[in-house]
Short mmCIF file of C-alpha atoms in Angstrom, two decimals:
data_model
loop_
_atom_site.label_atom_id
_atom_site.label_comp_id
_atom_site.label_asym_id
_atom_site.label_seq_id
_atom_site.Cartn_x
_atom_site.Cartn_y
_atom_site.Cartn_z
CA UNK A 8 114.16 -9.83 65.03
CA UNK A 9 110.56 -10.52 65.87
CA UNK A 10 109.82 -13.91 66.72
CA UNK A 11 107.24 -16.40 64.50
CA UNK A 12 106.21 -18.17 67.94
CA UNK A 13 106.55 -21.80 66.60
CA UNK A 14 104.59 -20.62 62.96
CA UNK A 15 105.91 -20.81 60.02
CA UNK A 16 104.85 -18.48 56.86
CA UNK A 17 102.00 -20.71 56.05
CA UNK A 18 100.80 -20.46 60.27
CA UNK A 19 101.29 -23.94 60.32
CA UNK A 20 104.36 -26.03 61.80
CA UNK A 21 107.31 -24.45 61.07
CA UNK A 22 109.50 -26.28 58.10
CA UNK A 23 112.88 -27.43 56.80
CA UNK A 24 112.84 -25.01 54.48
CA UNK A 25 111.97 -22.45 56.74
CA UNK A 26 114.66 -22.96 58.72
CA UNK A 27 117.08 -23.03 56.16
CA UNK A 28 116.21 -19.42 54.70
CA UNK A 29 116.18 -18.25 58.40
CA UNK A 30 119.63 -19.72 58.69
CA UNK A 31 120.95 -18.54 55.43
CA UNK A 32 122.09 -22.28 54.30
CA UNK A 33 120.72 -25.47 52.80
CA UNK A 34 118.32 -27.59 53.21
CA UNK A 35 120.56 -30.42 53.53
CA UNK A 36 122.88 -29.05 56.12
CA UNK A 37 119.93 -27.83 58.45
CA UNK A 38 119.08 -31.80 58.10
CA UNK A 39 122.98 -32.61 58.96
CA UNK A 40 123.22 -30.30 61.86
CA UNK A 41 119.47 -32.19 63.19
CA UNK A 42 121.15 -35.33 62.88
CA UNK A 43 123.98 -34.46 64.77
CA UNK A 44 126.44 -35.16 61.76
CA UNK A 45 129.92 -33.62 61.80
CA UNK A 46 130.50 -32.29 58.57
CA UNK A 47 129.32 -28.95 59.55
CA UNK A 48 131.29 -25.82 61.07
CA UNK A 49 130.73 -24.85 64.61
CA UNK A 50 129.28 -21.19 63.08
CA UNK A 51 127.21 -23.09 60.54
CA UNK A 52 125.58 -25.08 63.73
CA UNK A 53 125.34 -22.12 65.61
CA UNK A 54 123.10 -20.27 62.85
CA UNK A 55 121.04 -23.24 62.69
CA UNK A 56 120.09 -23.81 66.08
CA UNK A 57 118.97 -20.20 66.69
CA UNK A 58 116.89 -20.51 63.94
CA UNK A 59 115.61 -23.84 65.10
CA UNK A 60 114.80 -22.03 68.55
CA UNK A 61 113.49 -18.91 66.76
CA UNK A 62 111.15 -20.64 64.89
CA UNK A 63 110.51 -23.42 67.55
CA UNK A 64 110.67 -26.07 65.05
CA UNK A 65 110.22 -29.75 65.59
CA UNK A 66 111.85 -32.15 63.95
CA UNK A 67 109.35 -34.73 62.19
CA UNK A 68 110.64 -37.92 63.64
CA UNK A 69 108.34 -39.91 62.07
CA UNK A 70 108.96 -38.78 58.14
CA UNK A 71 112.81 -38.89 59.50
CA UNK A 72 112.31 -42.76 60.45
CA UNK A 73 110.32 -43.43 56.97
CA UNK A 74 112.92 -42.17 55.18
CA UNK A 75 115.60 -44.67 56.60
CA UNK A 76 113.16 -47.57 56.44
CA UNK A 77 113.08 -47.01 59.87
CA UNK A 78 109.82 -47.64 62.77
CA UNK A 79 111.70 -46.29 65.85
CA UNK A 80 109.90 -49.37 67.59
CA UNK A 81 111.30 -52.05 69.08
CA UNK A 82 108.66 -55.39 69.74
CA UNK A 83 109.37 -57.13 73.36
CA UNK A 84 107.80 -60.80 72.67
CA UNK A 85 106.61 -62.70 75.42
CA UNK A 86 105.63 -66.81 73.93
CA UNK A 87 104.04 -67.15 76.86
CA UNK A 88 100.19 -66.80 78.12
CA UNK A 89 99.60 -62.96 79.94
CA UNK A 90 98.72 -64.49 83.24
CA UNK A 91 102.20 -65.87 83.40
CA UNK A 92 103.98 -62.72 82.69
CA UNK A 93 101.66 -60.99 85.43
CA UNK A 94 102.61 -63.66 88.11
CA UNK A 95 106.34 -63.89 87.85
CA UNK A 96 108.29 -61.16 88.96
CA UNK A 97 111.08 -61.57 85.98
CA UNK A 98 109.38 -60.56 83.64
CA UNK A 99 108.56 -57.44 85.52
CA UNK A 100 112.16 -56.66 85.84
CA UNK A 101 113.07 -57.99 82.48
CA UNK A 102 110.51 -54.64 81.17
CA UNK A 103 112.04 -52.63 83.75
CA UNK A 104 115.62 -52.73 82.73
CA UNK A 105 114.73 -52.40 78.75
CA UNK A 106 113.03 -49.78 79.43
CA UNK A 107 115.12 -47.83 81.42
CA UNK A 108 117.75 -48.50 78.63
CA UNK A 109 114.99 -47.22 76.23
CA UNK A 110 114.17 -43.84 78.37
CA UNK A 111 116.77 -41.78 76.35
CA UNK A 112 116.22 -42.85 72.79
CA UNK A 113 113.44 -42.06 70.72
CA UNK A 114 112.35 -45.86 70.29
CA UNK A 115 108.79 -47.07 71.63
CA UNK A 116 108.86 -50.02 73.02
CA UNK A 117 105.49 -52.43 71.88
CA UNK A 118 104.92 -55.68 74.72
CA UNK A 119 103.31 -58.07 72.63
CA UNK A 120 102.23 -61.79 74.11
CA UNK A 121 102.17 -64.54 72.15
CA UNK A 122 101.30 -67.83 74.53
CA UNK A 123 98.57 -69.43 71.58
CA UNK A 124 98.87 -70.52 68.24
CA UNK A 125 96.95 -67.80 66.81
CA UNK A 126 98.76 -65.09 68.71
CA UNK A 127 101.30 -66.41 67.45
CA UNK A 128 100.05 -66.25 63.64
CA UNK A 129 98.61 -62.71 64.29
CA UNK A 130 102.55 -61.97 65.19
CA UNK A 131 104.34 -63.75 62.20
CA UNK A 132 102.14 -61.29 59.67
CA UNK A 133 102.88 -58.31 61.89
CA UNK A 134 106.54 -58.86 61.83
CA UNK A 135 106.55 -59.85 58.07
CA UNK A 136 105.41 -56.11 57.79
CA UNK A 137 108.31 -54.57 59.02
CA UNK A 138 106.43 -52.72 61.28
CA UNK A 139 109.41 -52.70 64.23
CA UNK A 140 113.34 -52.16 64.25
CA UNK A 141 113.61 -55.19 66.09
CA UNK A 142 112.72 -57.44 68.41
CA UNK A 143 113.69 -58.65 71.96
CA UNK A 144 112.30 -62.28 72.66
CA UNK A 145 111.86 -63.59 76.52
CA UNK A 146 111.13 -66.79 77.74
CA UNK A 147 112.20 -69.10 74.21
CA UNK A 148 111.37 -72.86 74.23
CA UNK A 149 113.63 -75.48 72.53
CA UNK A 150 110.66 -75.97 69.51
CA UNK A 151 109.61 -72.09 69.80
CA UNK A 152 109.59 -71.01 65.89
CA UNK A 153 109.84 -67.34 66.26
CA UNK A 154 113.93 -66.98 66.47
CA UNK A 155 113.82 -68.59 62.95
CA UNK A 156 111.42 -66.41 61.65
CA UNK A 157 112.89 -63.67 62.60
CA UNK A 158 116.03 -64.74 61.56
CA UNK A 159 114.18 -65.18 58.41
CA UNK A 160 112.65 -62.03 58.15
CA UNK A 161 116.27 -60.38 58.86
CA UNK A 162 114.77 -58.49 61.39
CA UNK A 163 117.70 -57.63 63.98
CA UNK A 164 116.38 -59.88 67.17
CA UNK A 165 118.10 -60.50 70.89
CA UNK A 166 116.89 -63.31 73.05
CA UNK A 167 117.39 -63.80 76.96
CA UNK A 168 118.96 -66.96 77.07
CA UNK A 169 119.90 -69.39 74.01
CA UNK A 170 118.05 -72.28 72.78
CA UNK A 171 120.40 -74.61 73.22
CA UNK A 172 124.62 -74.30 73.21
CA UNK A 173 124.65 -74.10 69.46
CA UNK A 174 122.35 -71.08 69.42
CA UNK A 175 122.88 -68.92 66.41
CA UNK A 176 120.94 -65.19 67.16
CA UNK A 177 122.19 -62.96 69.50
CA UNK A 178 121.39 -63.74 73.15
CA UNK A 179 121.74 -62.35 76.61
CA UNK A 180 121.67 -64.88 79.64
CA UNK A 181 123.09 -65.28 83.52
CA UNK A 182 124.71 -68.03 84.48
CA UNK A 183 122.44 -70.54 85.22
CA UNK A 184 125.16 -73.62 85.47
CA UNK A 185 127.17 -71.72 88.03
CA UNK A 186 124.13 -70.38 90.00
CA UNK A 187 122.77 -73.67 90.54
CA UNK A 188 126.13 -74.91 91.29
CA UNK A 189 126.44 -72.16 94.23
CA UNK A 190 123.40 -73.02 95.41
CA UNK A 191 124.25 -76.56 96.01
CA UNK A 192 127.59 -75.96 96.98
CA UNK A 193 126.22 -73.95 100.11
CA UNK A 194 123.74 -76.64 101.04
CA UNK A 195 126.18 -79.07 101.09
CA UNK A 196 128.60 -76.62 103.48
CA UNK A 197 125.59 -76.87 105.74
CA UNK A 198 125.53 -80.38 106.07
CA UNK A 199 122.39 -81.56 104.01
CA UNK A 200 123.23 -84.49 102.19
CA UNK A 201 119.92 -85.42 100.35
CA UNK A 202 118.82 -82.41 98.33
CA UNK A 203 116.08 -82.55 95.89
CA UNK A 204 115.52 -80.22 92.83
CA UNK A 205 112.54 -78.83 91.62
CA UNK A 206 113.69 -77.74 87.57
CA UNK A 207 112.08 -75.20 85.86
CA UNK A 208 110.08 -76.72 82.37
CA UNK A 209 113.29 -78.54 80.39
CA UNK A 210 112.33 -77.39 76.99
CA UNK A 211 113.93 -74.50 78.67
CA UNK A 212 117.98 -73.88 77.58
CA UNK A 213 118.28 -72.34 81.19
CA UNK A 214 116.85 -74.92 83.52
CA UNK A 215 118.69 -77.62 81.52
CA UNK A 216 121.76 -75.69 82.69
CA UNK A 217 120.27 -75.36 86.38
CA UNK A 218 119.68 -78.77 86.62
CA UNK A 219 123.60 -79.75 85.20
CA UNK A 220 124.91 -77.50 87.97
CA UNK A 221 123.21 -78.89 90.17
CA UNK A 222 124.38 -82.77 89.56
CA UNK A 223 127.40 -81.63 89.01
CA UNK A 224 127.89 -79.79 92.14
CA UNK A 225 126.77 -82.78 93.76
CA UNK A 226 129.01 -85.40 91.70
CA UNK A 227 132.41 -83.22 92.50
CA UNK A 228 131.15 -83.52 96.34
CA UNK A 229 130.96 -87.60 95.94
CA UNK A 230 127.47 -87.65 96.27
CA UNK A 231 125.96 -89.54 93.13
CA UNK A 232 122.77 -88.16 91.51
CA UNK A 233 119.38 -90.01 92.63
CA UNK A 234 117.03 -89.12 89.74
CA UNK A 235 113.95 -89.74 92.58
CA UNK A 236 115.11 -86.59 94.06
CA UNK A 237 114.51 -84.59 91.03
CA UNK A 238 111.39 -83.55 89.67
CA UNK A 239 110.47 -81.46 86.31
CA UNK A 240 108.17 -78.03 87.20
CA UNK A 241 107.47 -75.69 85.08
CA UNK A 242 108.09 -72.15 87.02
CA UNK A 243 104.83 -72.20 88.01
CA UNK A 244 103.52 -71.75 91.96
CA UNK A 245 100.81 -74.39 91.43
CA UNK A 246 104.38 -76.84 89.71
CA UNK A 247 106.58 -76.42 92.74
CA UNK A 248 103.80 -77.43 95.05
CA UNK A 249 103.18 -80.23 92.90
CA UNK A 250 106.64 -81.43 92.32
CA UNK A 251 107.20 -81.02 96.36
CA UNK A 252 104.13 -83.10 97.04
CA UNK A 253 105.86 -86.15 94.84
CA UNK A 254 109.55 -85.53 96.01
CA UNK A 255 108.09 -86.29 99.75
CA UNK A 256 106.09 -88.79 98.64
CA UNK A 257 109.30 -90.37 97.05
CA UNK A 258 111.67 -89.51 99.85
CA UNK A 259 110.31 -88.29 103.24
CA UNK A 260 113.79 -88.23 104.74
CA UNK A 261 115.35 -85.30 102.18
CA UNK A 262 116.50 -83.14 104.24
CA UNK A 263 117.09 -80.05 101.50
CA UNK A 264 115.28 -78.29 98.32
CA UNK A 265 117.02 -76.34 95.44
CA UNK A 266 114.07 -74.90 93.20
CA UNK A 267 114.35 -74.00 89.79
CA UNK A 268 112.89 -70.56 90.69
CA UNK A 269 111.52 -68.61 93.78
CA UNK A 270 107.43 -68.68 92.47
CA UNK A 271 108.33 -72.45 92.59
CA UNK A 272 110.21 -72.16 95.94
CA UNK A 273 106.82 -70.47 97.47
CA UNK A 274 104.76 -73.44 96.12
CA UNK A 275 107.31 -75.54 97.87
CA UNK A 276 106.95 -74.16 101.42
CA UNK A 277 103.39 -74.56 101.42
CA UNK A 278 103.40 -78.09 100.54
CA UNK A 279 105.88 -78.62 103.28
CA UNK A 280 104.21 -76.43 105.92
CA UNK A 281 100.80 -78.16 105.56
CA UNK A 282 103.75 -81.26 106.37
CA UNK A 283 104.87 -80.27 109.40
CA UNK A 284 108.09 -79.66 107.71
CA UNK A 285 109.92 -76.91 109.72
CA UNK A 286 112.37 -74.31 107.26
CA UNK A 287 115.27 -74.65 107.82
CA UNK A 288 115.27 -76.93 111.08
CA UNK A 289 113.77 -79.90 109.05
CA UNK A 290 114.20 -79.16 105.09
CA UNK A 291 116.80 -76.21 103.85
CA UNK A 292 114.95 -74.77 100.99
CA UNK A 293 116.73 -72.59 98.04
CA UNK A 294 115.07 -70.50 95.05
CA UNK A 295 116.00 -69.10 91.92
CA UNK A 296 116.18 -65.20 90.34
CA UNK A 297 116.36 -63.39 94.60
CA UNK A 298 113.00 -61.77 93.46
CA UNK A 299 110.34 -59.65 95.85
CA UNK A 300 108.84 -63.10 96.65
CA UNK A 301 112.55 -64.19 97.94
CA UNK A 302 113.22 -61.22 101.08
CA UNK A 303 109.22 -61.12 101.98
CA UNK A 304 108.89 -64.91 102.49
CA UNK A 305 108.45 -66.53 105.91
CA UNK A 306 111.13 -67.32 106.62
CA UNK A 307 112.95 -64.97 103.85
CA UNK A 308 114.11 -67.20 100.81
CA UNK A 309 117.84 -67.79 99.97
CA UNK A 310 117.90 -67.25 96.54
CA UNK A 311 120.55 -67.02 93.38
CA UNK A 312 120.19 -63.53 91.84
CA UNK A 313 120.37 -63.53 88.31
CA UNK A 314 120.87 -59.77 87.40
CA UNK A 315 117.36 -59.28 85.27
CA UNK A 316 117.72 -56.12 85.00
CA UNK A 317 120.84 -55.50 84.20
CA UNK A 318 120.05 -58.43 81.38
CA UNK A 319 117.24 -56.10 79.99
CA UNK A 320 119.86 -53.69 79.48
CA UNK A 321 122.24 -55.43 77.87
CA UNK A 322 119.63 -56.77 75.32
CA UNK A 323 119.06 -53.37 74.53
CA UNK A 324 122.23 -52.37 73.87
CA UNK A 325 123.14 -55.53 71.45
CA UNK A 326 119.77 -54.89 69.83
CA UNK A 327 120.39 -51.08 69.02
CA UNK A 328 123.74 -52.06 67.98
CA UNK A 329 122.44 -54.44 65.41
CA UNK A 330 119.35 -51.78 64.08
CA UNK A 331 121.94 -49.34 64.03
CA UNK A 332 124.29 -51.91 61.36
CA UNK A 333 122.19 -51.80 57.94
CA UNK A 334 124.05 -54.19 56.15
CA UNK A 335 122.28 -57.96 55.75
CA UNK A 336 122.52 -60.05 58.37
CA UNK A 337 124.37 -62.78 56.00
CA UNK A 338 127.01 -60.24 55.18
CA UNK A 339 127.70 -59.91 59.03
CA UNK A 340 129.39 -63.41 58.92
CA UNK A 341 129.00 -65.02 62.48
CA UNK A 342 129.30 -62.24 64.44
CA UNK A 343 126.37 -63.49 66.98
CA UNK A 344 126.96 -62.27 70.42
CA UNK A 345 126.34 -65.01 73.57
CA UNK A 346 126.68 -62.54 76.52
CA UNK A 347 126.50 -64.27 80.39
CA UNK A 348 126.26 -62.55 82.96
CA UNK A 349 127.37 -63.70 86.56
CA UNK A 350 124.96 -64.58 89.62
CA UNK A 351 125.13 -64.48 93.28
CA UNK A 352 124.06 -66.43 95.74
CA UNK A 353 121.84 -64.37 98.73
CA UNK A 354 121.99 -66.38 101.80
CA UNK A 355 118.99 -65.72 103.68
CA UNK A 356 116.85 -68.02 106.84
CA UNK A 357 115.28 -70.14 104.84
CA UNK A 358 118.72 -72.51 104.61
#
């Protein structure tokens, strides 16, 4: 049987139809045996898929996807301005692990900022066109209005890390209360008694929960909380070094830092370098996410790992799950998923 060489009668793309004369059998169950469906009989498949390979015919994904009210593309949000995303190393390895989780699907994966007000806007009409499956939102703020319009819109959506503890969508976090527990738990086993912490911004769910591990940790060890010793950043380099510069001002004797985050940790040290303040001999210092910035620091950062990659993942495979469900979100009931996942403390020079 001569072959058509990826033509069909016309000499264009081979078609459906084609396929299903070359096959001997219907349109419909060519289209089952495409989508992988299991009403069909093993010699019915057979016939298909040498036809398929005789006629080198390519499934048109994107009439397939129209047809289900489908995009096959999924929107990663960032509320936050680019130069931000560029200079912290999460959300490098946030885009990492989604997309690895993304390689063997057919969903495109759109990263779309939105750090103004009128990105923002530009965003809301874009999403009110149903132009993706769903979203994946990083970085949410207490006030951020984009998990309610979403939620909204009914478009399936995952977040890394809840608003707050009565968050309603879907969300994927680490354990922020525990890391920032370990971390203060191990400072303490070194004998530093007056540890300051640098937060991360507090409209933040996550650094709320760093910074109630952290007095906690120190509470349960009979060592009260002195609010001098902490001071708000906002997981910025330019914020730690700022926030140092007041905690020494405030209380030249501390003798420890946890920071909210290991750009914040590096902002640290150079405050406390251009002090004369000797890591660890003087001042223990501790960051936050065991980033690139944490093992190539002098001397090399001890740092909680919060498994961002892994967390990428894991969005993705909550978000798929929900595309894949077409019913209405209200008919789900409250089946929102709050997944944590566990940190580690790496124990490096710098304490």
């Amino acid at each position: 049987m001569a072959s058509h060489g990826g033509r069909g009668r016309s000499g264009g793309r081979p078609t459906l139809e084609e396929v299903a004369a070359r096959a001997g059998v219907g349109r419909g169950t060519v289209s089952r045996v495409i989508n992988g469906s299991p009403r069909v009989s093993d010699a019915t498949r057979a016939a298909v898929e040498a036809a398929v390979a005789e006629l080198g015919y390519v499934p048109n994904t994107a009439a397939r996807a129209l047809a289900a009210n489908r995009t096959d593309a999924i929107a990663l949000v960032v509320p936050e301005p680019e130069t931000r995303f560029f200079a912290e190393p999460y959300f490098s390895d946030m885009l990492r692990g989604v997309g690895a989780e993304l390689a063997d699907t057919e969903m495109q994966l759109l990263l779309i900022f939105a750090g103004s007000d009128r990105e923002r806007q530009r965003l809301a009409q874009y999403l009110a066109a149903h132009r993706v499956d769903g979203v994946l939102l990083v970085s949410v703020h207490a006030d951020d209005p984009l998990p309610d319009l979403l939620a909204q819109l009914e478009i399936p959506a995952v977040i890394s890390g809840p608003r707050s503890a009565a968050e309603t969508l879907t969300s994927v976090d680490s354990d922020n209360y525990g890391g920032a527990r370990s971390a203060v738990e191990h400072l303490l086993s070194r004998g530093r008694r007056r540890i300051a912490h640098i937060t991360g911004r507090l409209d933040v769910y996550g650094a709320q929960r760093r910074a109630d591990g952290y007095r906690d940790a120190l509470r349960d060890a009979g060592h009260p909380t002195d609010e001098l010793l902490i001071e708000p950043g906002d997981f910025t380099e330019e914020g730690g070094r700022r926030a140092m510069t007041l905690l020494l001002s405030r209380h030249p004797d501390l003798d420890a830092v946890f920071a909210g985050s290991d750009v914040m940790a590096a902002g640290a040290r150079q405050v406390l370098r251009e002090a004369g303040r000797r890591i660890p001999d003087d001042i223990a210092l501790v960051g936050y996410d065991d980033s690139a910035i944490a093992r190539h620091m002098d001397p090399p950062l001890t740092s909680v790992r919060q498994p961002i990659q892994e967390m990428g993942r894991a969005m993705i495979d909550l978000l798929l799950t929900d595309i894949a469900d077409r019913r209405p979100p209200a008919s789900r009931g409250l089946d929102r998923r709050q997944a944590v996942l566990p940190t580690e403390l790496v124990v490096r020079a710098s304490s």
